[in-house]
Amino acid sequence: MFELKILTHFAAAHQLRMVAKKCENLHGHNWKVEVCVAGDTLNSWGVLMDFGELKVHVAEVIDTLDHKFLNELPFFKGNPSSENIAVYIAQALAAKLEGTDVRVSRVTTWESEDACATYRP
Ligand SMILES: Nc1nc2c(c(=O)[nH]1)N=C([C@H](O)[C@H](O)COP(=O)(O)OP(=O)(O)OP(=O)(O)O)CN2
Ligand SMILES: [Zn+2]
């Protein structure tokens, strides 16, 4: 099994619904995002997939989050937590990889230097 990882960032605002916590107030983060994809077979060039192609797909997904108020996006009507952001990115990227032999293996969303959430589909 081969796994590729790329890193990216986005900035956004959110309000979490966590009773009586300071994060209920409107605030923002510069999220760092780690995206991993995996597969068993290399192509004729000896790569799982081109990092450049992966970065384009991920950038398109991140663009839908960057400089947004996440609570206004239908996907996050539950709660725009780092966990749910990881799920959103994983699902949106999986849709772009459909029909290929490459799958999303892990998405990690760092909302600060010492706190992150990881989703493994
Ligand atoms: N499991 C999760 N817990 C929390 C999330 C989350 O997405 N998943 N998010 C938050 C808030 O986004 C909040 O902004 C961050 O809270 P917190 O870490 O408490 O705040 P600080 O960055 O200021 O860290 P301190 O250690 O308090 O200085 C909260 N929880
Ligand atoms: Zn927050």
mmCIF file of N, CA and C and ligand atoms in Angstrom:
data_model
loop_
_atom_site.group_PDB
_atom_site.id
_atom_site.type_symbol
_atom_site.label_atom_id
_atom_site.label_comp_id
_atom_site.label_asym_id
_atom_site.label_seq_id
_atom_site.Cartn_x
_atom_site.Cartn_y
_atom_site.Cartn_z
ATOM 1 N N MET A 1 0.852 -1.191 0.000
ATOM 2 C CA MET A 1 0.000 0.000 0.000
ATOM 3 C C MET A 1 0.889 1.243 0.000
ATOM 4 N N PHE A 2 0.518 2.203 -0.800
ATOM 5 C CA PHE A 2 1.242 3.486 -0.858
ATOM 6 C C PHE A 2 0.319 4.579 -0.322
ATOM 7 N N GLU A 3 0.936 5.544 0.356
ATOM 8 C CA GLU A 3 0.152 6.668 0.870
ATOM 9 C C GLU A 3 0.880 7.970 0.549
ATOM 10 N N LEU A 4 0.137 8.924 0.002
ATOM 11 C CA LEU A 4 0.680 10.260 -0.262
ATOM 12 C C LEU A 4 0.063 11.234 0.718
ATOM 13 N N LYS A 5 0.845 12.237 1.089
ATOM 14 C CA LYS A 5 0.298 13.275 1.987
ATOM 15 C C LYS A 5 0.628 14.651 1.438
ATOM 16 N N ILE A 6 -0.339 15.523 1.433
ATOM 17 C CA ILE A 6 -0.061 16.924 1.112
ATOM 18 C C ILE A 6 -0.617 17.810 2.233
ATOM 19 N N LEU A 7 -0.039 18.979 2.358
ATOM 20 C CA LEU A 7 -0.444 19.947 3.387
ATOM 21 C C LEU A 7 -1.002 21.194 2.719
ATOM 22 N N THR A 8 -1.999 21.769 3.352
ATOM 23 C CA THR A 8 -2.528 23.032 2.852
ATOM 24 C C THR A 8 -3.115 23.812 4.026
ATOM 25 N N HIS A 9 -3.615 24.996 3.762
ATOM 26 C CA HIS A 9 -4.142 25.872 4.806
ATOM 27 C C HIS A 9 -5.398 26.563 4.329
ATOM 28 N N PHE A 10 -6.224 26.972 5.275
ATOM 29 C CA PHE A 10 -7.286 27.914 4.929
ATOM 30 C C PHE A 10 -7.656 28.691 6.188
ATOM 31 N N ALA A 11 -8.245 29.854 5.966
ATOM 32 C CA ALA A 11 -8.708 30.693 7.078
ATOM 33 C C ALA A 11 -10.226 30.780 7.013
ATOM 34 N N ALA A 12 -10.867 30.667 8.170
ATOM 35 C CA ALA A 12 -12.335 30.755 8.182
ATOM 36 C C ALA A 12 -12.799 31.136 9.586
ATOM 37 N N ALA A 13 -14.068 31.517 9.638
ATOM 38 C CA ALA A 13 -14.684 31.859 10.922
ATOM 39 C C ALA A 13 -15.730 30.807 11.269
ATOM 40 N N HIS A 14 -15.958 30.628 12.558
ATOM 41 C CA HIS A 14 -17.047 29.729 12.975
ATOM 42 C C HIS A 14 -17.498 30.074 14.393
ATOM 43 N N GLN A 15 -18.640 29.497 14.708
ATOM 44 C CA GLN A 15 -19.180 29.555 16.072
ATOM 45 C C GLN A 15 -19.577 28.129 16.407
ATOM 46 N N LEU A 16 -19.013 27.583 17.451
ATOM 47 C CA LEU A 16 -19.365 26.206 17.813
ATOM 48 C C LEU A 16 -20.521 26.200 18.789
ATOM 49 N N ARG A 17 -21.312 25.153 18.684
ATOM 50 C CA ARG A 17 -22.404 24.994 19.648
ATOM 51 C C ARG A 17 -21.930 24.036 20.728
ATOM 52 N N MET A 18 -21.281 24.586 21.726
ATOM 53 C CA MET A 18 -20.807 23.780 22.857
ATOM 54 C C MET A 18 -21.158 24.572 24.097
ATOM 55 N N VAL A 19 -22.174 24.128 24.797
ATOM 56 C CA VAL A 19 -22.838 24.948 25.812
ATOM 57 C C VAL A 19 -21.844 25.564 26.798
ATOM 58 N N ALA A 20 -21.979 26.890 26.910
ATOM 59 C CA ALA A 20 -21.215 27.655 27.896
ATOM 60 C C ALA A 20 -19.709 27.598 27.680
ATOM 61 N N LYS A 21 -19.275 27.418 26.438
ATOM 62 C CA LYS A 21 -17.839 27.443 26.150
ATOM 63 C C LYS A 21 -17.524 28.713 25.374
ATOM 64 N N LYS A 22 -16.279 29.187 25.507
ATOM 65 C CA LYS A 22 -15.908 30.434 24.826
ATOM 66 C C LYS A 22 -15.990 30.301 23.306
ATOM 67 N N CYS A 23 -15.902 29.065 22.788
ATOM 68 C CA CYS A 23 -15.931 28.887 21.330
ATOM 69 C C CYS A 23 -17.317 29.078 20.730
ATOM 70 N N GLU A 24 -18.322 29.354 21.559
ATOM 71 C CA GLU A 24 -19.641 29.750 21.020
ATOM 72 C C GLU A 24 -19.588 31.158 20.451
ATOM 73 N N ASN A 25 -18.601 31.949 20.880
ATOM 74 C CA ASN A 25 -18.450 33.303 20.330
ATOM 75 C C ASN A 25 -17.861 33.219 18.922
ATOM 76 N N LEU A 26 -18.259 34.171 18.067
ATOM 77 C CA LEU A 26 -17.709 34.200 16.709
ATOM 78 C C LEU A 26 -16.192 34.400 16.777
ATOM 79 N N HIS A 27 -15.465 33.512 16.118
ATOM 80 C CA HIS A 27 -14.000 33.616 16.092
ATOM 81 C C HIS A 27 -13.487 32.858 14.870
ATOM 82 N N GLY A 28 -12.197 32.934 14.635
ATOM 83 C CA GLY A 28 -11.654 32.268 13.451
ATOM 84 C C GLY A 28 -10.378 31.511 13.738
ATOM 85 N N HIS A 29 -9.986 30.708 12.766
ATOM 86 C CA HIS A 29 -8.732 29.955 12.851
ATOM 87 C C HIS A 29 -8.061 29.978 11.486
ATOM 88 N N ASN A 30 -6.744 29.792 11.504
ATOM 89 C CA ASN A 30 -6.019 29.440 10.288
ATOM 90 C C ASN A 30 -5.774 27.939 10.376
ATOM 91 N N TRP A 31 -6.653 27.178 9.742
ATOM 92 C CA TRP A 31 -6.516 25.729 9.823
ATOM 93 C C TRP A 31 -5.367 25.246 8.938
ATOM 94 N N LYS A 32 -4.586 24.331 9.492
ATOM 95 C CA LYS A 32 -3.626 23.580 8.659
ATOM 96 C C LYS A 32 -4.273 22.232 8.383
ATOM 97 N N VAL A 33 -4.223 21.792 7.142
ATOM 98 C CA VAL A 33 -4.915 20.563 6.750
ATOM 99 C C VAL A 33 -3.915 19.586 6.142
ATOM 100 N N GLU A 34 -3.923 18.362 6.662
ATOM 101 C CA GLU A 34 -3.130 17.283 6.074
ATOM 102 C C GLU A 34 -4.099 16.337 5.378
ATOM 103 N N VAL A 35 -3.831 16.069 4.116
ATOM 104 C CA VAL A 35 -4.691 15.160 3.353
ATOM 105 C C VAL A 35 -3.853 13.974 2.894
ATOM 106 N N CYS A 36 -4.297 12.765 3.204
ATOM 107 C CA CYS A 36 -3.604 11.551 2.766
ATOM 108 C C CYS A 36 -4.502 10.753 1.845
ATOM 109 N N VAL A 37 -3.909 10.259 0.761
ATOM 110 C CA VAL A 37 -4.612 9.344 -0.131
ATOM 111 C C VAL A 37 -3.780 8.076 -0.234
ATOM 112 N N ALA A 38 -4.453 6.960 -0.526
ATOM 113 C CA ALA A 38 -3.749 5.672 -0.545
ATOM 114 C C ALA A 38 -4.226 4.821 -1.707
ATOM 115 N N GLY A 39 -3.402 3.862 -2.037
ATOM 116 C CA GLY A 39 -3.748 2.904 -3.090
ATOM 117 C C GLY A 39 -2.675 1.835 -3.147
ATOM 118 N N ASP A 40 -2.978 0.770 -3.885
ATOM 119 C CA ASP A 40 -2.061 -0.380 -3.913
ATOM 120 C C ASP A 40 -1.194 -0.430 -5.160
ATOM 121 N N THR A 41 -1.593 0.336 -6.187
ATOM 122 C CA THR A 41 -0.944 0.151 -7.491
ATOM 123 C C THR A 41 -0.321 1.442 -7.999
ATOM 124 N N LEU A 42 0.920 1.354 -8.416
ATOM 125 C CA LEU A 42 1.568 2.511 -9.044
ATOM 126 C C LEU A 42 1.271 2.491 -10.535
ATOM 127 N N ASN A 43 1.207 3.664 -11.141
ATOM 128 C CA ASN A 43 0.991 3.712 -12.589
ATOM 129 C C ASN A 43 2.310 3.491 -13.325
ATOM 130 N N SER A 44 2.266 3.630 -14.638
ATOM 131 C CA SER A 44 3.460 3.296 -15.439
ATOM 132 C C SER A 44 4.618 4.256 -15.177
ATOM 133 N N TRP A 45 4.304 5.423 -14.538
ATOM 134 C CA TRP A 45 5.361 6.382 -14.186
ATOM 135 C C TRP A 45 5.937 6.087 -12.815
ATOM 136 N N GLY A 46 5.399 5.075 -12.156
ATOM 137 C CA GLY A 46 5.908 4.712 -10.843
ATOM 138 C C GLY A 46 5.393 5.609 -9.736
ATOM 139 N N VAL A 47 4.221 6.225 -9.949
ATOM 140 C CA VAL A 47 3.617 7.051 -8.887
ATOM 141 C C VAL A 47 2.171 6.608 -8.654
ATOM 142 N N LEU A 48 1.700 6.828 -7.442
ATOM 143 C CA LEU A 48 0.298 6.513 -7.123
ATOM 144 C C LEU A 48 -0.609 7.479 -7.861
ATOM 145 N N MET A 49 -0.325 8.753 -7.707
ATOM 146 C CA MET A 49 -0.929 9.810 -8.527
ATOM 147 C C MET A 49 -0.012 11.018 -8.441
ATOM 148 N N ASP A 50 -0.092 11.880 -9.417
ATOM 149 C CA ASP A 50 0.760 13.072 -9.456
ATOM 150 C C ASP A 50 0.404 13.996 -8.278
ATOM 151 N N PHE A 51 1.406 14.393 -7.484
ATOM 152 C CA PHE A 51 1.144 15.332 -6.386
ATOM 153 C C PHE A 51 0.428 16.583 -6.916
ATOM 154 N N GLY A 52 0.825 17.027 -8.101
ATOM 155 C CA GLY A 52 0.229 18.235 -8.671
ATOM 156 C C GLY A 52 -1.262 18.076 -8.891
ATOM 157 N N GLU A 53 -1.657 16.915 -9.407
ATOM 158 C CA GLU A 53 -3.077 16.655 -9.652
ATOM 159 C C GLU A 53 -3.828 16.613 -8.323
ATOM 160 N N LEU A 54 -3.212 15.955 -7.331
ATOM 161 C CA LEU A 54 -3.837 15.881 -6.007
ATOM 162 C C LEU A 54 -4.001 17.286 -5.415
ATOM 163 N N LYS A 55 -2.961 18.106 -5.567
ATOM 164 C CA LYS A 55 -3.029 19.476 -5.013
ATOM 165 C C LYS A 55 -4.142 20.294 -5.675
ATOM 166 N N VAL A 56 -4.341 20.089 -6.978
ATOM 167 C CA VAL A 56 -5.415 20.823 -7.666
ATOM 168 C C VAL A 56 -6.771 20.417 -7.094
ATOM 169 N N HIS A 57 -6.978 19.105 -6.924
ATOM 170 C CA HIS A 57 -8.251 18.632 -6.360
ATOM 171 C C HIS A 57 -8.474 19.208 -4.961
ATOM 172 N N VAL A 58 -7.430 19.127 -4.142
ATOM 173 C CA VAL A 58 -7.572 19.593 -2.754
ATOM 174 C C VAL A 58 -7.803 21.107 -2.732
ATOM 175 N N ALA A 59 -7.118 21.829 -3.598
ATOM 176 C CA ALA A 59 -7.285 23.293 -3.628
ATOM 177 C C ALA A 59 -8.729 23.659 -3.977
ATOM 178 N N GLU A 60 -9.337 22.893 -4.877
ATOM 179 C CA GLU A 60 -10.735 23.174 -5.241
ATOM 180 C C GLU A 60 -11.656 22.969 -4.033
ATOM 181 N N VAL A 61 -11.348 21.947 -3.251
ATOM 182 C CA VAL A 61 -12.166 21.689 -2.056
ATOM 183 C C VAL A 61 -11.937 22.792 -1.018
ATOM 184 N N ILE A 62 -10.667 23.131 -0.795
ATOM 185 C CA ILE A 62 -10.329 24.128 0.225
ATOM 186 C C ILE A 62 -10.904 25.499 -0.132
ATOM 187 N N ASP A 63 -10.964 25.761 -1.431
ATOM 188 C CA ASP A 63 -11.528 27.026 -1.904
ATOM 189 C C ASP A 63 -12.963 27.239 -1.424
ATOM 190 N N THR A 64 -13.687 26.152 -1.220
ATOM 191 C CA THR A 64 -15.087 26.273 -0.782
ATOM 192 C C THR A 64 -15.181 26.620 0.704
ATOM 193 N N LEU A 65 -14.026 26.545 1.420
ATOM 194 C CA LEU A 65 -14.005 26.846 2.855
ATOM 195 C C LEU A 65 -13.280 28.151 3.169
ATOM 196 N N ASP A 66 -12.320 28.503 2.306
ATOM 197 C CA ASP A 66 -11.418 29.611 2.615
ATOM 198 C C ASP A 66 -12.162 30.949 2.717
ATOM 199 N N HIS A 67 -11.890 31.661 3.814
ATOM 200 C CA HIS A 67 -12.507 32.975 4.078
ATOM 201 C C HIS A 67 -14.030 32.924 4.094
ATOM 202 N N LYS A 68 -14.561 31.809 4.587
ATOM 203 C CA LYS A 68 -16.011 31.665 4.713
ATOM 204 C C LYS A 68 -16.385 31.675 6.200
ATOM 205 N N PHE A 69 -17.663 32.008 6.435
ATOM 206 C CA PHE A 69 -18.253 31.807 7.766
ATOM 207 C C PHE A 69 -18.877 30.409 7.709
ATOM 208 N N LEU A 70 -18.211 29.454 8.313
ATOM 209 C CA LEU A 70 -18.550 28.042 8.087
ATOM 210 C C LEU A 70 -19.988 27.703 8.493
ATOM 211 N N ASN A 71 -20.495 28.393 9.510
ATOM 212 C CA ASN A 71 -21.871 28.115 9.958
ATOM 213 C C ASN A 71 -22.907 28.365 8.862
ATOM 214 N N GLU A 72 -22.533 29.158 7.858
ATOM 215 C CA GLU A 72 -23.483 29.466 6.773
ATOM 216 C C GLU A 72 -23.500 28.392 5.694
ATOM 217 N N LEU A 73 -22.560 27.458 5.735
ATOM 218 C CA LEU A 73 -22.524 26.398 4.723
ATOM 219 C C LEU A 73 -23.440 25.257 5.171
ATOM 220 N N PRO A 74 -24.326 24.794 4.275
ATOM 221 C CA PRO A 74 -25.309 23.768 4.665
ATOM 222 C C PRO A 74 -24.684 22.545 5.328
ATOM 223 N N PHE A 75 -23.505 22.125 4.884
ATOM 224 C CA PHE A 75 -22.888 20.915 5.434
ATOM 225 C C PHE A 75 -22.661 21.047 6.938
ATOM 226 N N PHE A 76 -22.431 22.282 7.416
ATOM 227 C CA PHE A 76 -22.034 22.485 8.810
ATOM 228 C C PHE A 76 -23.181 22.960 9.698
ATOM 229 N N LYS A 77 -24.407 22.663 9.271
ATOM 230 C CA LYS A 77 -25.520 23.136 10.111
ATOM 231 C C LYS A 77 -25.520 22.420 11.467
ATOM 232 N N GLY A 78 -24.883 21.241 11.526
ATOM 233 C CA GLY A 78 -24.736 20.555 12.816
ATOM 234 C C GLY A 78 -23.792 21.333 13.702
ATOM 235 N N ASN A 79 -22.534 21.374 13.338
ATOM 236 C CA ASN A 79 -21.517 22.110 14.085
ATOM 237 C C ASN A 79 -20.239 22.132 13.247
ATOM 238 N N PRO A 80 -19.670 23.306 12.989
ATOM 239 C CA PRO A 80 -18.458 23.372 12.164
ATOM 240 C C PRO A 80 -17.192 23.098 12.984
ATOM 241 N N SER A 81 -17.127 21.922 13.572
ATOM 242 C CA SER A 81 -15.966 21.517 14.366
ATOM 243 C C SER A 81 -14.836 21.075 13.445
ATOM 244 N N SER A 82 -13.658 20.943 14.007
ATOM 245 C CA SER A 82 -12.537 20.441 13.201
ATOM 246 C C SER A 82 -12.827 19.018 12.719
ATOM 247 N N GLU A 83 -13.531 18.235 13.530
ATOM 248 C CA GLU A 83 -13.905 16.878 13.106
ATOM 249 C C GLU A 83 -14.778 16.931 11.854
ATOM 250 N N ASN A 84 -15.822 17.785 11.888
ATOM 251 C CA ASN A 84 -16.729 17.850 10.740
ATOM 252 C C ASN A 84 -16.061 18.462 9.511
ATOM 253 N N ILE A 85 -15.117 19.360 9.737
ATOM 254 C CA ILE A 85 -14.378 19.921 8.595
ATOM 255 C C ILE A 85 -13.556 18.820 7.928
ATOM 256 N N ALA A 86 -12.955 17.953 8.734
ATOM 257 C CA ALA A 86 -12.188 16.834 8.171
ATOM 258 C C ALA A 86 -13.095 15.908 7.354
ATOM 259 N N VAL A 87 -14.292 15.645 7.864
ATOM 260 C CA VAL A 87 -15.247 14.793 7.130
ATOM 261 C C VAL A 87 -15.623 15.459 5.802
ATOM 262 N N TYR A 88 -15.903 16.754 5.859
ATOM 263 C CA TYR A 88 -16.289 17.490 4.646
ATOM 264 C C TYR A 88 -15.195 17.391 3.580
ATOM 265 N N ILE A 89 -13.948 17.637 3.990
ATOM 266 C CA ILE A 89 -12.838 17.612 3.024
ATOM 267 C C ILE A 89 -12.677 16.195 2.465
ATOM 268 N N ALA A 90 -12.754 15.199 3.336
ATOM 269 C CA ALA A 90 -12.589 13.808 2.885
ATOM 270 C C ALA A 90 -13.675 13.430 1.882
ATOM 271 N N GLN A 91 -14.911 13.805 2.159
ATOM 272 C CA GLN A 91 -16.014 13.432 1.261
ATOM 273 C C GLN A 91 -15.934 14.168 -0.070
ATOM 274 N N ALA A 92 -15.584 15.443 -0.012
ATOM 275 C CA ALA A 92 -15.506 16.220 -1.257
ATOM 276 C C ALA A 92 -14.354 15.723 -2.127
ATOM 277 N N LEU A 93 -13.239 15.374 -1.501
ATOM 278 C CA LEU A 93 -12.109 14.853 -2.273
ATOM 279 C C LEU A 93 -12.424 13.461 -2.817
ATOM 280 N N ALA A 94 -13.084 12.637 -2.016
ATOM 281 C CA ALA A 94 -13.444 11.284 -2.470
ATOM 282 C C ALA A 94 -14.290 11.359 -3.740
ATOM 283 N N ALA A 95 -15.177 12.336 -3.805
ATOM 284 C CA ALA A 95 -16.022 12.485 -5.002
ATOM 285 C C ALA A 95 -15.158 12.783 -6.227
ATOM 286 N N LYS A 96 -14.086 13.547 -6.024
ATOM 287 C CA LYS A 96 -13.204 13.883 -7.149
ATOM 288 C C LYS A 96 -12.344 12.692 -7.570
ATOM 289 N N LEU A 97 -12.104 11.772 -6.654
ATOM 290 C CA LEU A 97 -11.237 10.619 -6.961
ATOM 291 C C LEU A 97 -12.046 9.402 -7.413
ATOM 292 N N GLU A 98 -13.370 9.567 -7.459
ATOM 293 C CA GLU A 98 -14.225 8.445 -7.834
ATOM 294 C C GLU A 98 -13.809 7.910 -9.208
ATOM 295 N N GLY A 99 -13.780 6.595 -9.337
ATOM 296 C CA GLY A 99 -13.406 5.992 -10.620
ATOM 297 C C GLY A 99 -11.920 5.766 -10.770
ATOM 298 N N THR A 100 -11.129 6.191 -9.778
ATOM 299 C CA THR A 100 -9.688 5.929 -9.800
ATOM 300 C C THR A 100 -9.379 4.845 -8.762
ATOM 301 N N ASP A 101 -8.120 4.387 -8.762
ATOM 302 C CA ASP A 101 -7.721 3.371 -7.776
ATOM 303 C C ASP A 101 -7.188 4.014 -6.497
ATOM 304 N N VAL A 102 -7.349 5.334 -6.393
ATOM 305 C CA VAL A 102 -6.813 6.067 -5.238
ATOM 306 C C VAL A 102 -7.973 6.459 -4.331
ATOM 307 N N ARG A 103 -7.781 6.260 -3.020
ATOM 308 C CA ARG A 103 -8.859 6.590 -2.065
ATOM 309 C C ARG A 103 -8.328 7.553 -0.996
ATOM 310 N N VAL A 104 -9.213 8.284 -0.377
ATOM 311 C CA VAL A 104 -8.831 9.151 0.747
ATOM 312 C C VAL A 104 -8.611 8.254 1.962
ATOM 313 N N SER A 105 -7.446 8.343 2.580
ATOM 314 C CA SER A 105 -7.164 7.478 3.735
ATOM 315 C C SER A 105 -7.236 8.248 5.053
ATOM 316 N N ARG A 106 -7.006 9.562 5.010
ATOM 317 C CA ARG A 106 -6.968 10.313 6.271
ATOM 318 C C ARG A 106 -6.994 11.811 5.991
ATOM 319 N N VAL A 107 -7.748 12.533 6.783
ATOM 320 C CA VAL A 107 -7.694 14.003 6.735
ATOM 321 C C VAL A 107 -7.538 14.502 8.164
ATOM 322 N N THR A 108 -6.527 15.338 8.382
ATOM 323 C CA THR A 108 -6.287 15.911 9.710
ATOM 324 C C THR A 108 -6.397 17.428 9.619
ATOM 325 N N THR A 109 -7.189 17.991 10.513
ATOM 326 C CA THR A 109 -7.401 19.441 10.516
ATOM 327 C C THR A 109 -6.848 20.002 11.827
ATOM 328 N N TRP A 110 -5.810 20.826 11.698
ATOM 329 C CA TRP A 110 -5.189 21.475 12.855
ATOM 330 C C TRP A 110 -5.809 22.855 13.023
ATOM 331 N N GLU A 111 -6.502 23.095 14.134
ATOM 332 C CA GLU A 111 -7.072 24.440 14.313
ATOM 333 C C GLU A 111 -6.146 25.344 15.123
ATOM 334 N N SER A 112 -5.142 24.733 15.746
ATOM 335 C CA SER A 112 -4.101 25.514 16.412
ATOM 336 C C SER A 112 -2.844 24.645 16.392
ATOM 337 N N GLU A 113 -1.763 25.152 16.966
ATOM 338 C CA GLU A 113 -0.509 24.387 16.913
ATOM 339 C C GLU A 113 -0.563 23.123 17.754
ATOM 340 N N ASP A 114 -1.522 23.093 18.698
ATOM 341 C CA ASP A 114 -1.532 21.942 19.611
ATOM 342 C C ASP A 114 -2.857 21.182 19.639
ATOM 343 N N ALA A 115 -3.708 21.407 18.637
ATOM 344 C CA ALA A 115 -4.992 20.693 18.638
ATOM 345 C C ALA A 115 -5.436 20.364 17.215
ATOM 346 N N CYS A 116 -5.698 19.084 16.984
ATOM 347 C CA CYS A 116 -6.154 18.672 15.651
ATOM 348 C C CYS A 116 -7.161 17.534 15.764
ATOM 349 N N ALA A 117 -7.913 17.350 14.686
ATOM 350 C CA ALA A 117 -8.842 16.216 14.587
ATOM 351 C C ALA A 117 -8.491 15.435 13.326
ATOM 352 N N THR A 118 -8.580 14.118 13.420
ATOM 353 C CA THR A 118 -8.300 13.264 12.255
ATOM 354 C C THR A 118 -9.524 12.420 11.932
ATOM 355 N N TYR A 119 -9.848 12.346 10.635
ATOM 356 C CA TYR A 119 -10.940 11.482 10.161
ATOM 357 C C TYR A 119 -10.343 10.463 9.198
ATOM 358 N N ARG A 120 -10.644 9.191 9.481
ATOM 359 C CA ARG A 120 -10.233 8.105 8.576
ATOM 360 C C ARG A 120 -11.513 7.488 8.018
ATOM 361 N N PRO A 121 -11.828 7.728 6.730
ATOM 362 C CA PRO A 121 -13.085 7.205 6.167
ATOM 363 C C PRO A 121 -13.131 5.677 6.224
HETATM 364 N N1 LIG B 1 -13.125 18.205 19.719
HETATM 365 C C1 LIG B 1 -13.141 19.516 19.456
HETATM 366 N N2 LIG B 1 -13.060 20.394 20.459
HETATM 367 C C2 LIG B 1 -13.041 21.697 20.195
HETATM 368 C C3 LIG B 1 -13.113 22.146 18.880
HETATM 369 C C4 LIG B 1 -13.227 21.206 17.836
HETATM 370 O O1 LIG B 1 -13.306 21.546 16.648
HETATM 371 N N3 LIG B 1 -13.229 19.904 18.154
HETATM 372 N N4 LIG B 1 -13.050 23.474 18.627
HETATM 373 C C5 LIG B 1 -12.940 24.370 19.582
HETATM 374 C C6 LIG B 1 -12.938 25.810 19.181
HETATM 375 O O2 LIG B 1 -12.753 25.924 17.809
HETATM 376 C C7 LIG B 1 -12.034 26.797 19.907
HETATM 377 O O3 LIG B 1 -11.828 27.910 19.071
HETATM 378 C C8 LIG B 1 -10.717 26.312 20.334
HETATM 379 O O4 LIG B 1 -10.828 26.168 21.691
HETATM 380 P P1 LIG B 1 -9.640 26.029 22.706
HETATM 381 O O5 LIG B 1 -8.677 25.005 22.213
HETATM 382 O O6 LIG B 1 -10.273 25.808 24.009
HETATM 383 O O7 LIG B 1 -9.047 27.465 22.662
HETATM 384 P P2 LIG B 1 -7.591 28.015 22.490
HETATM 385 O O8 LIG B 1 -7.119 27.792 21.107
HETATM 386 O O9 LIG B 1 -7.658 29.415 22.954
HETATM 387 O O10 LIG B 1 -6.707 27.116 23.450
HETATM 388 P P3 LIG B 1 -6.365 27.300 24.975
HETATM 389 O O11 LIG B 1 -5.664 26.010 25.302
HETATM 390 O O12 LIG B 1 -7.666 27.446 25.710
HETATM 391 O O13 LIG B 1 -5.497 28.492 25.063
HETATM 392 C C9 LIG B 1 -12.919 23.985 20.991
HETATM 393 N N5 LIG B 1 -12.948 22.585 21.196
HETATM 394 ZN ZN ZN B 2 -12.802 27.621 16.913
#
